[in-house]
PDB file of C-alpha atoms in Angstrom:
ATOM      1  CA  GLN A   1      -0.628  23.510  -8.193  1.00 37.00           C
ATOM      2  CA  GLU A   2       1.390  25.938  -9.032  1.00 44.00           C
ATOM      3  CA  GLY A   3       5.063  24.715 -10.674  1.00 52.00           C
ATOM      4  CA  THR A   4       3.146  21.027 -10.863  1.00 68.00           C
ATOM      5  CA  LEU A   5       2.046  18.883 -13.808  1.00 73.00           C
ATOM      6  CA  PRO A   6      -0.894  17.147 -12.108  1.00 81.00           C
ATOM      7  CA  ARG A   7      -0.342  13.350 -13.111  1.00 80.00           C
ATOM      8  CA  SER A   8      -3.987  13.258 -14.776  1.00 86.00           C
ATOM      9  CA  SER A   9      -2.224  15.946 -17.544  1.00 87.00           C
ATOM     10  CA  PHE A  10       0.712  13.657 -17.430  1.00 84.00           C
ATOM     11  CA  VAL A  11      -1.445  10.946 -19.271  1.00 89.00           C
ATOM     12  CA  ALA A  12      -3.082  12.655 -20.976  1.00 93.00           C
ATOM     13  CA  GLN A  13      -0.255  14.272 -23.069  1.00 90.00           C
ATOM     14  CA  MET A  14       1.386  10.480 -23.454  1.00 89.00           C
ATOM     15  CA  MET A  15      -1.608   8.995 -24.885  1.00 94.00           C
ATOM     16  CA  CYS A  16      -2.621  11.907 -27.282  1.00 96.00           C
ATOM     17  CA  TRP A  17       1.641  11.507 -27.933  1.00 94.00           C
ATOM     18  CA  GLU A  18       0.678   7.487 -28.718  1.00 95.00           C
ATOM     19  CA  ARG A  19      -1.732   8.641 -31.814  1.00 97.00           C
ATOM     20  CA  VAL A  20       0.076  11.207 -33.070  1.00 97.00           C
ATOM     21  CA  HIS A  21       3.512   8.939 -32.903  1.00 96.00           C
ATOM     22  CA  ASP A  22       2.135   5.533 -33.937  1.00 97.00           C
ATOM     23  CA  THR A  23       0.654   7.613 -37.197  1.00 98.00           C
ATOM     24  CA  LEU A  24       3.690   9.536 -37.454  1.00 98.00           C
ATOM     25  CA  GLU A  25       6.245   6.745 -37.222  1.00 97.00           C
ATOM     26  CA  SER A  26       3.695   4.341 -39.772  1.00 98.00           C
ATOM     27  CA  SER A  27       3.708   6.728 -42.314  1.00 98.00           C
ATOM     28  CA  LEU A  28       7.286   7.056 -42.844  1.00 98.00           C
ATOM     29  CA  ALA A  29       7.928   3.455 -42.462  1.00 98.00           C
ATOM     30  CA  ASP A  30       5.505   2.940 -45.252  1.00 98.00           C
ATOM     31  CA  SER A  31       6.640   5.874 -46.881  1.00 98.00           C
ATOM     32  CA  ARG A  32       7.853   4.750 -50.220  1.00 97.00           C
ATOM     33  CA  ASP A  33       9.289   8.033 -51.062  1.00 97.00           C
ATOM     34  CA  GLU A  34      13.372   8.304 -51.168  1.00 97.00           C
ATOM     35  CA  ALA A  35      13.812  11.224 -49.208  1.00 97.00           C
ATOM     36  CA  VAL A  36      12.250   9.395 -46.023  1.00 98.00           C
ATOM     37  CA  ARG A  37      13.408   6.082 -46.648  1.00 98.00           C
ATOM     38  CA  ALA A  38      16.471   7.934 -46.412  1.00 98.00           C
ATOM     39  CA  VAL A  39      16.098   9.205 -42.847  1.00 98.00           C
ATOM     40  CA  TRP A  40      13.864   7.809 -41.196  1.00 97.00           C
ATOM     41  CA  ARG A  41      15.085   4.131 -38.676  1.00 95.00           C
ATOM     42  CA  PRO A  42      12.437   2.014 -37.195  1.00 93.00           C
ATOM     43  CA  GLU A  43      15.008   2.771 -34.188  1.00 88.00           C
ATOM     44  CA  MET A  44      13.909   6.002 -33.696  1.00 90.00           C
ATOM     45  CA  ALA A  45      10.117   5.020 -33.269  1.00 91.00           C
ATOM     46  CA  ARG A  46       8.522   6.083 -29.466  1.00 89.00           C
ATOM     47  CA  THR A  47       5.265   4.323 -29.655  1.00 91.00           C
ATOM     48  CA  GLY A  48       6.549   1.456 -27.865  1.00 89.00           C
ATOM     49  CA  HIS A  49       7.910   3.864 -25.304  1.00 85.00           C
ATOM     50  CA  ILE A  50       4.951   5.739 -24.765  1.00 86.00           C
ATOM     51  CA  ARG A  51       3.235   2.784 -23.914  1.00 89.00           C
ATOM     52  CA  ALA A  52       5.439   1.482 -22.268  1.00 85.00           C
ATOM     53  CA  ASP A  53       5.212   4.169 -19.697  1.00 82.00           C
ATOM     54  CA  MET A  54       1.466   4.817 -20.582  1.00 83.00           C
ATOM     55  CA  ALA A  55       1.891   1.145 -19.153  1.00 84.00           C
ATOM     56  CA  HIS A  56       3.079   2.605 -15.487  1.00 80.00           C
ATOM     57  CA  HIS A  57       0.873   5.098 -15.112  1.00 80.00           C
ATOM     58  CA  GLY A  58      -2.276   4.195 -15.708  1.00 79.00           C
ATOM     59  CA  GLU A  59      -5.689   5.130 -17.405  1.00 83.00           C
ATOM     60  CA  GLY A  60      -6.584   8.205 -18.625  1.00 88.00           C
ATOM     61  CA  SER A  61      -9.770  10.438 -20.203  1.00 92.00           C
ATOM     62  CA  LEU A  62      -9.850  12.733 -22.684  1.00 95.00           C
ATOM     63  CA  ASN A  63     -12.253  16.117 -22.709  1.00 94.00           C
ATOM     64  CA  ASP A  64     -13.438  16.779 -26.067  1.00 96.00           C
ATOM     65  CA  GLN A  65     -11.219  19.720 -26.908  1.00 97.00           C
ATOM     66  CA  THR A  66      -8.534  17.815 -26.098  1.00 97.00           C
ATOM     67  CA  ILE A  67     -10.043  14.552 -28.647  1.00 97.00           C
ATOM     68  CA  ALA A  68     -10.838  16.517 -31.662  1.00 98.00           C
ATOM     69  CA  ALA A  69      -7.671  18.248 -31.450  1.00 98.00           C
ATOM     70  CA  THR A  70      -5.622  15.332 -31.525  1.00 98.00           C
ATOM     71  CA  ASP A  71      -8.180  13.373 -33.979  1.00 98.00           C
ATOM     72  CA  ALA A  72      -7.204  16.601 -36.146  1.00 98.00           C
ATOM     73  CA  THR A  73      -3.201  16.678 -35.921  1.00 98.00           C
ATOM     74  CA  VAL A  74      -3.754  12.058 -36.955  1.00 98.00           C
ATOM     75  CA  THR A  75      -6.028  13.285 -40.058  1.00 98.00           C
ATOM     76  CA  TRP A  76      -2.926  16.050 -41.164  1.00 98.00           C
ATOM     77  CA  ILE A  77      -0.291  13.922 -40.305  1.00 98.00           C
ATOM     78  CA  SER A  78      -2.476  11.102 -42.344  1.00 98.00           C
ATOM     79  CA  SER A  79      -2.973  13.452 -45.544  1.00 98.00           C
ATOM     80  CA  LEU A  80       0.653  14.548 -45.321  1.00 98.00           C
ATOM     81  CA  ALA A  81       1.472  11.157 -45.918  1.00 98.00           C
ATOM     82  CA  GLN A  82      -0.426  10.752 -49.020  1.00 97.00           C
ATOM     83  CA  ASP A  83      -0.547  14.234 -50.191  1.00 97.00           C
ATOM     84  CA  ASP A  84       2.784  14.975 -49.643  1.00 97.00           C
ATOM     85  CA  PRO A  85       4.855  12.981 -47.758  1.00 97.00           C
ATOM     86  CA  ARG A  86       8.532  14.865 -47.807  1.00 97.00           C
ATOM     87  CA  ALA A  87       6.454  17.120 -45.828  1.00 98.00           C
ATOM     88  CA  LEU A  88       5.839  14.844 -43.043  1.00 98.00           C
ATOM     89  CA  LEU A  89      10.370  14.899 -42.551  1.00 98.00           C
ATOM     90  CA  GLY A  90       9.633  18.881 -41.249  1.00 98.00           C
ATOM     91  CA  CYS A  91       7.193  16.807 -38.436  1.00 98.00           C
ATOM     92  CA  LEU A  92       9.616  14.624 -37.827  1.00 97.00           C
ATOM     93  CA  TYR A  93      12.328  17.138 -37.462  1.00 95.00           C
ATOM     94  CA  VAL A  94       9.589  18.636 -34.693  1.00 95.00           C
ATOM     95  CA  LEU A  95       9.807  15.137 -32.511  1.00 92.00           C
ATOM     96  CA  GLU A  96      12.917  14.584 -32.632  1.00 89.00           C
ATOM     97  CA  GLY A  97      14.354  17.576 -31.487  1.00 85.00           C
ATOM     98  CA  SER A  98      12.006  17.231 -28.420  1.00 83.00           C
ATOM     99  CA  LYS A  99      14.532  14.865 -27.377  1.00 76.00           C
ATOM    100  CA  MET A 100      16.357  17.351 -26.116  1.00 73.00           C
ATOM    101  CA  GLY A 101      13.843  19.378 -23.955  1.00 72.00           C
ATOM    102  CA  GLY A 102      13.240  15.216 -22.699  1.00 70.00           C
ATOM    103  CA  THR A 103      16.422  14.999 -21.228  1.00 70.00           C
ATOM    104  CA  ILE A 104      15.843  17.991 -18.655  1.00 69.00           C
ATOM    105  CA  LEU A 105      11.978  17.022 -18.498  1.00 72.00           C
ATOM    106  CA  ARG A 106      12.736  13.624 -17.318  1.00 70.00           C
ATOM    107  CA  ARG A 107      14.466  14.499 -14.321  1.00 71.00           C
ATOM    108  CA  CYS A 108      11.588  16.564 -13.307  1.00 71.00           C
ATOM    109  CA  LEU A 109       9.341  14.034 -13.979  1.00 71.00           C
ATOM    110  CA  SER A 110      10.558  11.210 -12.157  1.00 69.00           C
ATOM    111  CA  GLU A 111      11.167  13.775  -9.228  1.00 72.00           C
ATOM    112  CA  ALA A 112       7.220  15.356  -9.560  1.00 71.00           C
ATOM    113  CA  TYR A 113       5.959  11.296  -9.637  1.00 71.00           C
ATOM    114  CA  ASP A 114       8.127   9.529  -7.816  1.00 71.00           C
ATOM    115  CA  CYS A 115       8.715   7.400 -10.236  1.00 73.00           C
ATOM    116  CA  PRO A 116      12.750   5.668 -11.658  1.00 69.00           C
ATOM    117  CA  PRO A 117      13.383   7.144 -14.563  1.00 66.00           C
ATOM    118  CA  GLU A 118      12.663   3.642 -17.528  1.00 67.00           C
ATOM    119  CA  HIS A 119       8.761   4.108 -16.701  1.00 64.00           C
ATOM    120  CA  LEU A 120       9.875   7.767 -18.387  1.00 67.00           C
ATOM    121  CA  SER A 121      11.004   6.164 -21.122  1.00 65.00           C
ATOM    122  CA  TYR A 122       9.799   7.976 -23.639  1.00 63.00           C
ATOM    123  CA  PHE A 123      11.913  10.731 -22.888  1.00 61.00           C
ATOM    124  CA  TRP A 124      15.361   8.697 -23.724  1.00 56.00           C
ATOM    125  CA  ALA A 125      17.623   8.638 -26.408  1.00 50.00           C
ATOM    126  CA  SER A 126      18.286   5.896 -28.228  1.00 55.00           C
ATOM    127  CA  SER A 127      22.037   6.600 -27.290  1.00 54.00           C
ATOM    128  CA  ASP A 128      20.667   6.400 -23.085  1.00 58.00           C
ATOM    129  CA  THR A 129      21.961   9.766 -21.984  1.00 63.00           C
ATOM    130  CA  SER A 130      22.742  11.889 -24.176  1.00 70.00           C
ATOM    131  CA  PRO A 131      20.193  13.587 -27.410  1.00 75.00           C
ATOM    132  CA  LYS A 132      22.654  14.826 -29.193  1.00 80.00           C
ATOM    133  CA  PRO A 133      24.142  11.342 -31.217  1.00 83.00           C
ATOM    134  CA  ASP A 134      20.911  11.064 -32.119  1.00 83.00           C
ATOM    135  CA  TRP A 135      20.284  14.041 -33.226  1.00 85.00           C
ATOM    136  CA  ASP A 136      23.229  14.374 -35.404  1.00 89.00           C
ATOM    137  CA  ARG A 137      22.750  11.216 -36.996  1.00 91.00           C
ATOM    138  CA  PHE A 138      19.191  12.072 -37.806  1.00 92.00           C
ATOM    139  CA  LYS A 139      20.994  15.645 -39.465  1.00 92.00           C
ATOM    140  CA  GLY A 140      23.455  13.800 -41.465  1.00 95.00           C
ATOM    141  CA  ARG A 141      20.756  11.493 -42.705  1.00 96.00           C
ATOM    142  CA  MET A 142      18.114  15.013 -43.183  1.00 95.00           C
ATOM    143  CA  ASP A 143      20.232  17.104 -44.405  1.00 92.00           C
ATOM    144  CA  PRO A 144      21.088  15.930 -47.908  1.00 96.00           C
ATOM    145  CA  ALA A 145      17.826  13.923 -48.363  1.00 97.00           C
ATOM    146  CA  LEU A 146      15.967  17.647 -48.409  1.00 95.00           C
ATOM    147  CA  GLY A 147      18.487  18.852 -51.040  1.00 89.00           C
ATOM    148  CA  CYS A 148      16.305  21.557 -53.407  1.00 94.00           C
ATOM    149  CA  ARG A 149      14.543  24.386 -51.227  1.00 96.00           C
ATOM    150  CA  GLU A 150      11.033  23.461 -52.452  1.00 96.00           C
ATOM    151  CA  ASP A 151      12.075  20.397 -50.283  1.00 96.00           C
ATOM    152  CA  GLN A 152      13.136  22.116 -47.373  1.00 96.00           C
ATOM    153  CA  ASP A 153      10.347  24.748 -46.880  1.00 97.00           C
ATOM    154  CA  ARG A 154       8.088  21.732 -47.109  1.00 97.00           C
ATOM    155  CA  ALA A 155       9.453  20.294 -44.872  1.00 97.00           C
ATOM    156  CA  ILE A 156      10.267  23.721 -42.346  1.00 97.00           C
ATOM    157  CA  ALA A 157       6.358  24.531 -43.352  1.00 98.00           C
ATOM    158  CA  ALA A 158       5.263  21.396 -41.916  1.00 98.00           C
ATOM    159  CA  ALA A 159       7.233  21.735 -38.916  1.00 98.00           C
ATOM    160  CA  GLY A 160       5.770  25.055 -38.312  1.00 98.00           C
ATOM    161  CA  ASP A 161       2.832  23.263 -38.428  1.00 98.00           C
ATOM    162  CA  MET A 162       3.417  20.851 -36.305  1.00 98.00           C
ATOM    163  CA  PHE A 163       4.524  22.942 -33.601  1.00 96.00           C
ATOM    164  CA  ASP A 164       0.904  24.794 -34.066  1.00 98.00           C
ATOM    165  CA  HIS A 165      -1.106  21.360 -34.202  1.00 98.00           C
ATOM    166  CA  LEU A 166       0.883  20.118 -30.653  1.00 96.00           C
ATOM    167  CA  THR A 167       0.112  23.133 -29.251  1.00 96.00           C
ATOM    168  CA  GLU A 168      -3.235  23.207 -29.974  1.00 97.00           C
ATOM    169  CA  ILE A 169      -3.396  19.357 -28.070  1.00 97.00           C
ATOM    170  CA  LEU A 170      -1.909  21.057 -24.902  1.00 93.00           C
ATOM    171  CA  LEU A 171      -3.766  23.755 -24.921  1.00 95.00           C
ATOM    172  CA  ALA A 172      -6.744  21.813 -24.636  1.00 96.00           C
ATOM    173  CA  ILE A 173      -5.341  19.189 -22.234  1.00 94.00           C
ATOM    174  CA  GLY A 174      -5.865  22.183 -19.599  1.00 86.00           C
ATOM    175  CA  VAL A 175      -9.582  22.785 -21.218  1.00 68.00           C
ATOM    176  CA  GLU A 176     -11.776  21.872 -18.352  1.00 57.00           C
TER     177      GLU A 176
END
């Protein structure tokens, strides 16, 4: 239907996002890089929220293209964790920024799926009603952690690549 997101597509997206978030969050938590340690906080993790949402919305399936796109994304994140952990902060930047749009999506999805907002907890900010305080704290740690131009450039490049990877996943979900 035009203007709607089938629940199966939403569940497929959550399945993919769970793997992406789990890989990134584990990589950030395990990193010994001082910049990563200065920015990452356990309360930023959203994998548990995704799993709770998936438990409510049911099981889904993924087509081969979606599996391949998700595999490519988590493999890329894992390689960054080994080769350039500070670049992971660019990936985190993208996912933290997505909380802004999540406040709008949460309302729409709640209406579309006739479910209470607590079953869309992935889209919640840790400060409950607005992602702005979370974003401000994140930026307050991120800016000084990436103090040199080279680190900033690598994080920006990784953010662009993260957008591309997530786009590939979303496009693959739509393939019949």
